[in-house]
GROMACS .gro file of C-alpha atoms in nm:
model
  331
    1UNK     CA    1   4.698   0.740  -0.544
    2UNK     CA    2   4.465   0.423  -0.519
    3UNK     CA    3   4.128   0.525  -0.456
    4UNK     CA    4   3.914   0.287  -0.243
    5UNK     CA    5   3.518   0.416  -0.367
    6UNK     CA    6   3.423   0.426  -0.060
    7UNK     CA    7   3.092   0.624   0.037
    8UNK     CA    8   3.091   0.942   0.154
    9UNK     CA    9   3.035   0.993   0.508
   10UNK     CA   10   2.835   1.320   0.396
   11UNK     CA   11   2.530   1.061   0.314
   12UNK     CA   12   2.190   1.316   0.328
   13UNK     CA   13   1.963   1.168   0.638
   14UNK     CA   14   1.652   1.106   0.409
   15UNK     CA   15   1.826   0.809   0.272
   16UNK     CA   16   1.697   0.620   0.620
   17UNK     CA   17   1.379   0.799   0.647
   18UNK     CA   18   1.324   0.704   0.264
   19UNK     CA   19   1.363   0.341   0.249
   20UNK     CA   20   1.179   0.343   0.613
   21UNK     CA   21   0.887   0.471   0.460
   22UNK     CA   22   0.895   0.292   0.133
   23UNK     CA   23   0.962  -0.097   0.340
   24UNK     CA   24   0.702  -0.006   0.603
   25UNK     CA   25   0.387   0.060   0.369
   26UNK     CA   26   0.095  -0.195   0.446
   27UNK     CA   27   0.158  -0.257  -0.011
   28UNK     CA   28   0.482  -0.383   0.041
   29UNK     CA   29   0.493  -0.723  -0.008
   30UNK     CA   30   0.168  -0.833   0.055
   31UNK     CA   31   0.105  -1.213   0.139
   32UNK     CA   32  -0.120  -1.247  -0.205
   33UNK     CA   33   0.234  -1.177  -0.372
   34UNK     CA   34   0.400  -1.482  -0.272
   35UNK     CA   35   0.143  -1.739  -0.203
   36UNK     CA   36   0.114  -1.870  -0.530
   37UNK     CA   37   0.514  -1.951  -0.611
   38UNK     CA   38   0.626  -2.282  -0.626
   39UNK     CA   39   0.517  -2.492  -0.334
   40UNK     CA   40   0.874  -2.701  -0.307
   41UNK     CA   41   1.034  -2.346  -0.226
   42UNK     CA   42   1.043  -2.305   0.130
   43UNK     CA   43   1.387  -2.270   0.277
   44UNK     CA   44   1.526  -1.898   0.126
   45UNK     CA   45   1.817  -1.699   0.244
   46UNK     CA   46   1.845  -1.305   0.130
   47UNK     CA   47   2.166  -1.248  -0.099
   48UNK     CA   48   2.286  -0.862  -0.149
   49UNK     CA   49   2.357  -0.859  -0.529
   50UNK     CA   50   2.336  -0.441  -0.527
   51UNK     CA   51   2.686  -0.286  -0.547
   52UNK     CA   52   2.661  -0.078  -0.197
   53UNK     CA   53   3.009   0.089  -0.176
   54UNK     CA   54   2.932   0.249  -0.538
   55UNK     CA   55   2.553   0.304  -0.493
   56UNK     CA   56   2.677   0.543  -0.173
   57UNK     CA   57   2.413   0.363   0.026
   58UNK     CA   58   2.596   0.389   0.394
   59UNK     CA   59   2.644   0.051   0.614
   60UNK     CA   60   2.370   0.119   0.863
   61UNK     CA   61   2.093   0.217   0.565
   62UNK     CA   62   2.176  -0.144   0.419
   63UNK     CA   63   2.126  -0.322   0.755
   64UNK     CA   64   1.823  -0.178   0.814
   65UNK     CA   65   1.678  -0.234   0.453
   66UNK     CA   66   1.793  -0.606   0.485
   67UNK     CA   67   1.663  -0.611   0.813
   68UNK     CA   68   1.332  -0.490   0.712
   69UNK     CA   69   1.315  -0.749   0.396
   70UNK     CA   70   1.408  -1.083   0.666
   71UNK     CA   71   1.073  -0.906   0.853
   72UNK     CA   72   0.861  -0.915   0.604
   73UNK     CA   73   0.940  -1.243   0.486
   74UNK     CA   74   0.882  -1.409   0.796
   75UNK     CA   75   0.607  -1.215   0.897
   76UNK     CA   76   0.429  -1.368   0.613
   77UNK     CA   77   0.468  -1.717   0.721
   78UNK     CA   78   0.521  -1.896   0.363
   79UNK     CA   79   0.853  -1.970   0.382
   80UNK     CA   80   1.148  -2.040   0.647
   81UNK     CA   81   1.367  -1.792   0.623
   82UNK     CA   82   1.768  -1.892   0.653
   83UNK     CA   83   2.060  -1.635   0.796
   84UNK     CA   84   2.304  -1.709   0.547
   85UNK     CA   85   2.635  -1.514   0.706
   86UNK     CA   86   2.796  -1.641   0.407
   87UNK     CA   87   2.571  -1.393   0.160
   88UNK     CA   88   2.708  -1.112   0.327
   89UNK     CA   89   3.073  -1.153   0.288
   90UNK     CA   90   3.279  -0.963   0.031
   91UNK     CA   91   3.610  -1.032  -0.037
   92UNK     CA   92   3.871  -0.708  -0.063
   93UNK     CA   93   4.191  -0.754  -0.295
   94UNK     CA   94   4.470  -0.531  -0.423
   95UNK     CA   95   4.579  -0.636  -0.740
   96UNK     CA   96   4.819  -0.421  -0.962
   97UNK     CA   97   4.752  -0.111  -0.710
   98UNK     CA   98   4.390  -0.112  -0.740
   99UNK     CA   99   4.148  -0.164  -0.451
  100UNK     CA  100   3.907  -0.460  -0.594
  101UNK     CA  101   3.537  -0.550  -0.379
  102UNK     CA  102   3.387  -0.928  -0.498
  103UNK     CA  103   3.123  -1.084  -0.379
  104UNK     CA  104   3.115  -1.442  -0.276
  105UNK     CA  105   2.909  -1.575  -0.572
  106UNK     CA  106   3.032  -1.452  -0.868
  107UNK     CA  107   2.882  -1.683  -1.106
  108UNK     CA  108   2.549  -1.923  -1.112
  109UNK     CA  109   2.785  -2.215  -1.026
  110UNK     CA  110   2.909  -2.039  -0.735
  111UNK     CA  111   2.538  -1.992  -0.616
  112UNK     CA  112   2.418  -2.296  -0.632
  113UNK     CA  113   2.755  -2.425  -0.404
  114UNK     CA  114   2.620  -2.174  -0.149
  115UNK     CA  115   2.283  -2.277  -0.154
  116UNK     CA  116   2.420  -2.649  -0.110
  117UNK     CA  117   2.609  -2.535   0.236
  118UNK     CA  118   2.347  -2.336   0.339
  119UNK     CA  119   2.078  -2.585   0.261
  120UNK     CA  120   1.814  -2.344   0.084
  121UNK     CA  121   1.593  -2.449  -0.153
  122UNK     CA  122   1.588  -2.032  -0.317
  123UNK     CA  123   1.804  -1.716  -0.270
  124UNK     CA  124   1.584  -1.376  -0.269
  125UNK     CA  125   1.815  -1.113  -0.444
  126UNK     CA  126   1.807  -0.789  -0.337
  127UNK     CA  127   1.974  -0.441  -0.454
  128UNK     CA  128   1.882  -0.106  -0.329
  129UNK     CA  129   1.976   0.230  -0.509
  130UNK     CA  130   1.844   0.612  -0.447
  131UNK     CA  131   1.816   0.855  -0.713
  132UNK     CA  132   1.719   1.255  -0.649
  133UNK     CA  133   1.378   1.165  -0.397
  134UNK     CA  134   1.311   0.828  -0.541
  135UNK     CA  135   1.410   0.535  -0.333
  136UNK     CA  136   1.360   0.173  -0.496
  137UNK     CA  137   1.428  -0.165  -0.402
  138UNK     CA  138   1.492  -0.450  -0.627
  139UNK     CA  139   1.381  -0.821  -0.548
  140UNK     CA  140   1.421  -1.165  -0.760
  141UNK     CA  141   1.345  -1.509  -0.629
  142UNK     CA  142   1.581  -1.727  -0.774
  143UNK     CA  143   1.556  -2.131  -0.748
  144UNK     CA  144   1.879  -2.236  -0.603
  145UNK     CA  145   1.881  -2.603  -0.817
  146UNK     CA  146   1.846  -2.451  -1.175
  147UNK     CA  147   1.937  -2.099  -1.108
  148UNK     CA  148   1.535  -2.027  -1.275
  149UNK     CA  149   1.421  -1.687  -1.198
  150UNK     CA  150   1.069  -1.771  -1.047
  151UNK     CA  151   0.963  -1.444  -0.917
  152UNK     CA  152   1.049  -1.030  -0.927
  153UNK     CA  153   0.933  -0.723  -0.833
  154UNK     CA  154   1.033  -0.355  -0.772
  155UNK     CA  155   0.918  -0.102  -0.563
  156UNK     CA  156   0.964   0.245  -0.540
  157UNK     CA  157   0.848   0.584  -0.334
  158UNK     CA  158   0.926   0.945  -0.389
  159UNK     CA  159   0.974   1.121  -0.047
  160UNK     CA  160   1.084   1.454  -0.064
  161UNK     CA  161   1.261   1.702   0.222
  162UNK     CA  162   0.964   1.865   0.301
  163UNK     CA  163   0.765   1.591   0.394
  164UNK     CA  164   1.062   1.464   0.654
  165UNK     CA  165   1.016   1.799   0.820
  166UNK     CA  166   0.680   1.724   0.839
  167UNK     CA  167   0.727   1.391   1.007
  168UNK     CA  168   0.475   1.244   0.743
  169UNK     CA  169   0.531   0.908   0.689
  170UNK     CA  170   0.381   0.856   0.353
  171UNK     CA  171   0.124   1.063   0.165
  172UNK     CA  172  -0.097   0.895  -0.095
  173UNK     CA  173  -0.411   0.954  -0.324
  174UNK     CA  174  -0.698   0.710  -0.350
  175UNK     CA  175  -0.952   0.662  -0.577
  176UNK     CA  176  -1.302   0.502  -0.481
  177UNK     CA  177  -1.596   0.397  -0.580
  178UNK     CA  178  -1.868   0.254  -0.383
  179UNK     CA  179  -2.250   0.144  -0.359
  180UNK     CA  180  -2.440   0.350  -0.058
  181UNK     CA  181  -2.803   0.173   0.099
  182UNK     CA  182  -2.932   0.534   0.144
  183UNK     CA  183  -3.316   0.579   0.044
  184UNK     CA  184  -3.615   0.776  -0.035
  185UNK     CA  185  -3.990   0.679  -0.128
  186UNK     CA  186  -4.193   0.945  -0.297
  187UNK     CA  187  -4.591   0.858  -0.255
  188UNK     CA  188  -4.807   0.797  -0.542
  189UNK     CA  189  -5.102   0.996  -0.668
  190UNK     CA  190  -5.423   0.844  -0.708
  191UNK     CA  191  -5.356   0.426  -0.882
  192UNK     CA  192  -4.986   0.481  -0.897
  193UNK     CA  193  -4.782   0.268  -0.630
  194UNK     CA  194  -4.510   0.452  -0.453
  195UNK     CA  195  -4.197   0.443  -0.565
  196UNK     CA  196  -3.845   0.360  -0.374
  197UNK     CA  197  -3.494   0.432  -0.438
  198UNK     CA  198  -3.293   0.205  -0.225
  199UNK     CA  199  -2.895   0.371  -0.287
  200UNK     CA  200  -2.684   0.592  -0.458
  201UNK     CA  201  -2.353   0.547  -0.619
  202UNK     CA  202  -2.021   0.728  -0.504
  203UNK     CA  203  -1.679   0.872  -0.676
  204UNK     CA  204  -1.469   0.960  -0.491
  205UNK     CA  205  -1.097   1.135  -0.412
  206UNK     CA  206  -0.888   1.115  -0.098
  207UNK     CA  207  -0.528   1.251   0.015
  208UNK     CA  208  -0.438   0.999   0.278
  209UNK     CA  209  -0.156   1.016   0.514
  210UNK     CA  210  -0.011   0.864   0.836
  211UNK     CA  211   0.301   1.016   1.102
  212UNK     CA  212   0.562   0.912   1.247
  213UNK     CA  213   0.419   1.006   1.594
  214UNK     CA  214   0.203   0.614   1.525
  215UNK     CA  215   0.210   0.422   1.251
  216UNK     CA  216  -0.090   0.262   1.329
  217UNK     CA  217  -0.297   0.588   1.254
  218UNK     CA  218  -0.407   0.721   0.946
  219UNK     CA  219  -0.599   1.019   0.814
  220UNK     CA  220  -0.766   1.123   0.525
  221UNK     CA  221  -0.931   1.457   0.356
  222UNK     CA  222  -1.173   1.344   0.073
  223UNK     CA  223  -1.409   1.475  -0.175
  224UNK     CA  224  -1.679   1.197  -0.301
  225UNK     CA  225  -1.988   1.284  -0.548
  226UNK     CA  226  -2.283   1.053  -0.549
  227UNK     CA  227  -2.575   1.010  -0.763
  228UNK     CA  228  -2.846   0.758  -0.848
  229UNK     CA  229  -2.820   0.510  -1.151
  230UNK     CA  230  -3.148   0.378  -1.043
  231UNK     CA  231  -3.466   0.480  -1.043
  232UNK     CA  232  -3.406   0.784  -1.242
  233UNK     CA  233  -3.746   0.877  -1.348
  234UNK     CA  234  -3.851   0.908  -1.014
  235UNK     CA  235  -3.558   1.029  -0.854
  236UNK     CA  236  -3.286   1.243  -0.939
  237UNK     CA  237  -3.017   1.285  -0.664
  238UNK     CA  238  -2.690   1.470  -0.759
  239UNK     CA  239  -2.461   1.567  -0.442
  240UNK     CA  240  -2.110   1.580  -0.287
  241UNK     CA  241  -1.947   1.475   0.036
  242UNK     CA  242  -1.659   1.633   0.205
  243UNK     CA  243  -1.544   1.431   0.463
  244UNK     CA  244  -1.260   1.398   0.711
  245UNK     CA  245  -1.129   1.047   0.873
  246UNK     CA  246  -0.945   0.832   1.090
  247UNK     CA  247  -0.830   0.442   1.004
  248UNK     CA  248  -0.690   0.272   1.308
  249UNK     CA  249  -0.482  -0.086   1.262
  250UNK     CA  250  -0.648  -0.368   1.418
  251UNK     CA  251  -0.354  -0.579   1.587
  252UNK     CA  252  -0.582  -0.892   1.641
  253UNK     CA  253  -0.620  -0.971   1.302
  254UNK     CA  254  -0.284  -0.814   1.118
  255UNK     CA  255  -0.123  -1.207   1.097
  256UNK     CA  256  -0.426  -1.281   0.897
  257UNK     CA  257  -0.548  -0.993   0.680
  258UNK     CA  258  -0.394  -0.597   0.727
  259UNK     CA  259  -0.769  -0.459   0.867
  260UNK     CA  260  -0.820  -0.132   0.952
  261UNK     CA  261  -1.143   0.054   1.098
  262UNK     CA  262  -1.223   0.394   0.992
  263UNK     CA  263  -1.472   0.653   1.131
  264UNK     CA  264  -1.577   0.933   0.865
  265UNK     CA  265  -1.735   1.210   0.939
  266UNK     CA  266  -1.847   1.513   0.687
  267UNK     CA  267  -2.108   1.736   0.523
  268UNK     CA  268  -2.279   1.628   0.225
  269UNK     CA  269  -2.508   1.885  -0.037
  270UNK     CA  270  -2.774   1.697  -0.247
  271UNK     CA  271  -3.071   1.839  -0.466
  272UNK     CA  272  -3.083   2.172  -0.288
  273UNK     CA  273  -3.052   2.034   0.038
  274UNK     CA  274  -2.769   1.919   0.313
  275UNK     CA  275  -2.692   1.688   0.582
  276UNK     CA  276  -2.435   1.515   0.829
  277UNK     CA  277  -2.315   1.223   0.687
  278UNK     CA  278  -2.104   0.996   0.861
  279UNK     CA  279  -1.963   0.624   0.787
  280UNK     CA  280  -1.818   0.363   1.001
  281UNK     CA  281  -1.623  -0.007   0.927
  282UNK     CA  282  -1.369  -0.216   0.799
  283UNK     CA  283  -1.109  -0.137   0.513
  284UNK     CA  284  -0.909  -0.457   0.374
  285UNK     CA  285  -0.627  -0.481   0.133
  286UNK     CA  286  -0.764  -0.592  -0.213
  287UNK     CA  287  -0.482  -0.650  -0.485
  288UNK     CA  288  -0.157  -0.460  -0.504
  289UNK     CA  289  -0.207  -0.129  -0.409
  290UNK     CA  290  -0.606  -0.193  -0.364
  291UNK     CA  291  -0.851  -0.204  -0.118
  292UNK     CA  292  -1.235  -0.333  -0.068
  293UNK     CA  293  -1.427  -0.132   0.264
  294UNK     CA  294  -1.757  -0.274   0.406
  295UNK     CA  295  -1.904  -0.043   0.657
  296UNK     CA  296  -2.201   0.162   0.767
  297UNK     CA  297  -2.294   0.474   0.614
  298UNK     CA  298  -2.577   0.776   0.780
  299UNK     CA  299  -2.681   1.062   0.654
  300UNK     CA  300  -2.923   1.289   0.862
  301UNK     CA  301  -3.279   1.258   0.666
  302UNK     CA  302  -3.366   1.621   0.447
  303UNK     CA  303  -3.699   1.687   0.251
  304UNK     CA  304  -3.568   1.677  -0.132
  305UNK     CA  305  -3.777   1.870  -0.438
  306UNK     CA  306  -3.764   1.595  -0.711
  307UNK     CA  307  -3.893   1.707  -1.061
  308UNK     CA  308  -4.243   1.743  -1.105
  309UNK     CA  309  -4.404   1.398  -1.183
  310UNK     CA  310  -4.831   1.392  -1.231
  311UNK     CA  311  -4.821   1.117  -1.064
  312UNK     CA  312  -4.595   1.179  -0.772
  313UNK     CA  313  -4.582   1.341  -0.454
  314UNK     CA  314  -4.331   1.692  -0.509
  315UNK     CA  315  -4.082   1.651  -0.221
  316UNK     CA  316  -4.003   1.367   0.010
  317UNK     CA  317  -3.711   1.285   0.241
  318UNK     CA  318  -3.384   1.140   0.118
  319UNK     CA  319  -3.101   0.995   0.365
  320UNK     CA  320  -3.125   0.782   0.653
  321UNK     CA  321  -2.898   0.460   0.747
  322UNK     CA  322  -2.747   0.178   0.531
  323UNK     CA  323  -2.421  -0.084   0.404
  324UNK     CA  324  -2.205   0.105   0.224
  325UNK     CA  325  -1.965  -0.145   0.015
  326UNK     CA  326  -1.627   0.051  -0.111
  327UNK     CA  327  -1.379  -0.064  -0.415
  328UNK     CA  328  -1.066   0.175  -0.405
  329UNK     CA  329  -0.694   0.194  -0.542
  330UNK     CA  330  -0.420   0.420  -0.427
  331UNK     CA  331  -0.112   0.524  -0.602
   0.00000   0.00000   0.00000
């Protein structure tokens, strides 16, 4: 009996909803990944290297992952993307009763004959494979004149059952750090000038998460502890913020730079006291997997015991509005 290896038709469904969710996160392929490769490469075509028959990955899951890659590329505007028809072919032989599946390179020679007929000046190779919940996807630029491997990169997402029933797209943890213009002035005693604390500094921890009902929203449940570094003879803050919120894309500027605006809103404990605070602004991608904010931060104005000073005033308010400038990563 000659057996063909090809995949079952039993495939599980999450193989589509996996490498969905892993090719459409915003970290995928970011423009700052590509910009800096050699300037003479800008024709490419995409060339499947990945056995798929073996891998099990069904016909329709590899259209759409190629499909997804040619999107990317082009949405990035760096290079000109070629349909190379000939990339796709496989040949099918039987040779001594055995079913045998070659590709139409099969050797660095071969490759740089097809890049001559398709007139590219780089094939992107591509493989993708699926292994218990972790879907990955392998990429290498390779310069079609010298066969020089000028640029690679894998990525990877666990999705598991439970979160397809849940229709979440992607779940992830961030953590920030970030500078907040909030202030307090506690009045002098007799000669001594008042003194001012003009922010605080925050930690913080976020589970962040978008659904498949829009892609374009996100949400977030965080925890974020601030305290001054600053004027600490004066003042001592020490507090926490729990705080829900919503990111929204903008779709004016996503050609340019991925920029989302987020509204926060959440109930903050400090020094024995408490207060709404709330934060509004812009969140841009920063590095792989990073991200910078620049917004506006308020939080409603409470009288605060600071530690007894001779020379100071007991109590004064802390709070009001200010910038608040965010570093973050998420993984």
């Amino acid at each position: 009996m000659v057996s063909s290896g090809l995949p079952d038709l039993g495939i599980p469904a999450t193989q589509y909803a996996g490498f969905s969710r892993l090719l459409d996160d915003d970290s995928i392929l970011i423009p700052e990944e590509l910009m800096d490769i050699n300037k003479e490469i800008k024709r490419i075509a995409f060339y499947h290297n990945g056995d798929r028959l073996h891998r099990k990955i069904p016909k329709q899951v590899h259209l759409m992952i190629e499909n997804k890659l040619l999107g990317k590329f082009m949405g990035i505007g760096r290079f000109e993307v070629v349909d190379c028809i000939e990339c796709r072919n496989t040949r099918v032989n039987f040779e001594d009763s055995r079913l045998l599946i070659s590709e139409s390179a099969q050797s660095n020679q071969d490759l740089r004959k097809l890049s001559e007929n398709v007139r590219v000046d780089a094939f992107v190779l591509w493989s993708a494979s699926v292994h218990e919940n972790k879907f990955t996807v392998n990429l290498r630029m390779v310069n079609a004149t010298n066969n020089e491997l000028v640029w690679l990169k894998e990525y990877a997402k666990k999705t598991t059952r439970e979160q397809e029933e849940l229709e979440f797209e992607t779940i992830e943890i961030e953590m920030t750090i970030s500078s907040m213009a909030l202030s307090a002035e506690r009045d002098g005693l007799g000669a001594t000038a008042d003194a001012k604390l003009d922010n605080v500094t925050g930690f913080g921890l976020r589970r962040r998460e978008y659904t498949s009902l829009n892609k374009d929203i996100e949400y977030s449940l965080g925890f974020e502890y601030f305290r001054n570094f600053s004027e600490t003879d004066e003042f001592s803050i020490n507090g926490f913020n729990l705080e829900g919120r919503v990111y929204v894309n903008v779709d004016a500027v996503k050609d340019w730079v991925n920029t989302k605006v987020y509204l926060g809103i959440g109930q903050a404990f400090f020094s024995g006291s408490h207060g709404l605070m709330s934060k509004f602004g812009l969140e841009f991608p920063f590095v792989t997997n990073g991200f910078m904010a620049i917004g506006a931060v308020y939080l409603s104005s409470d009288e605060v015991e600071w530690d007894s000073d001779a020379n100071y005033e007991d109590s004064s308010d802390f709070g009001g509005t200010g910038i608040e400038l965010t570093l973050g990563y998420r993984f």
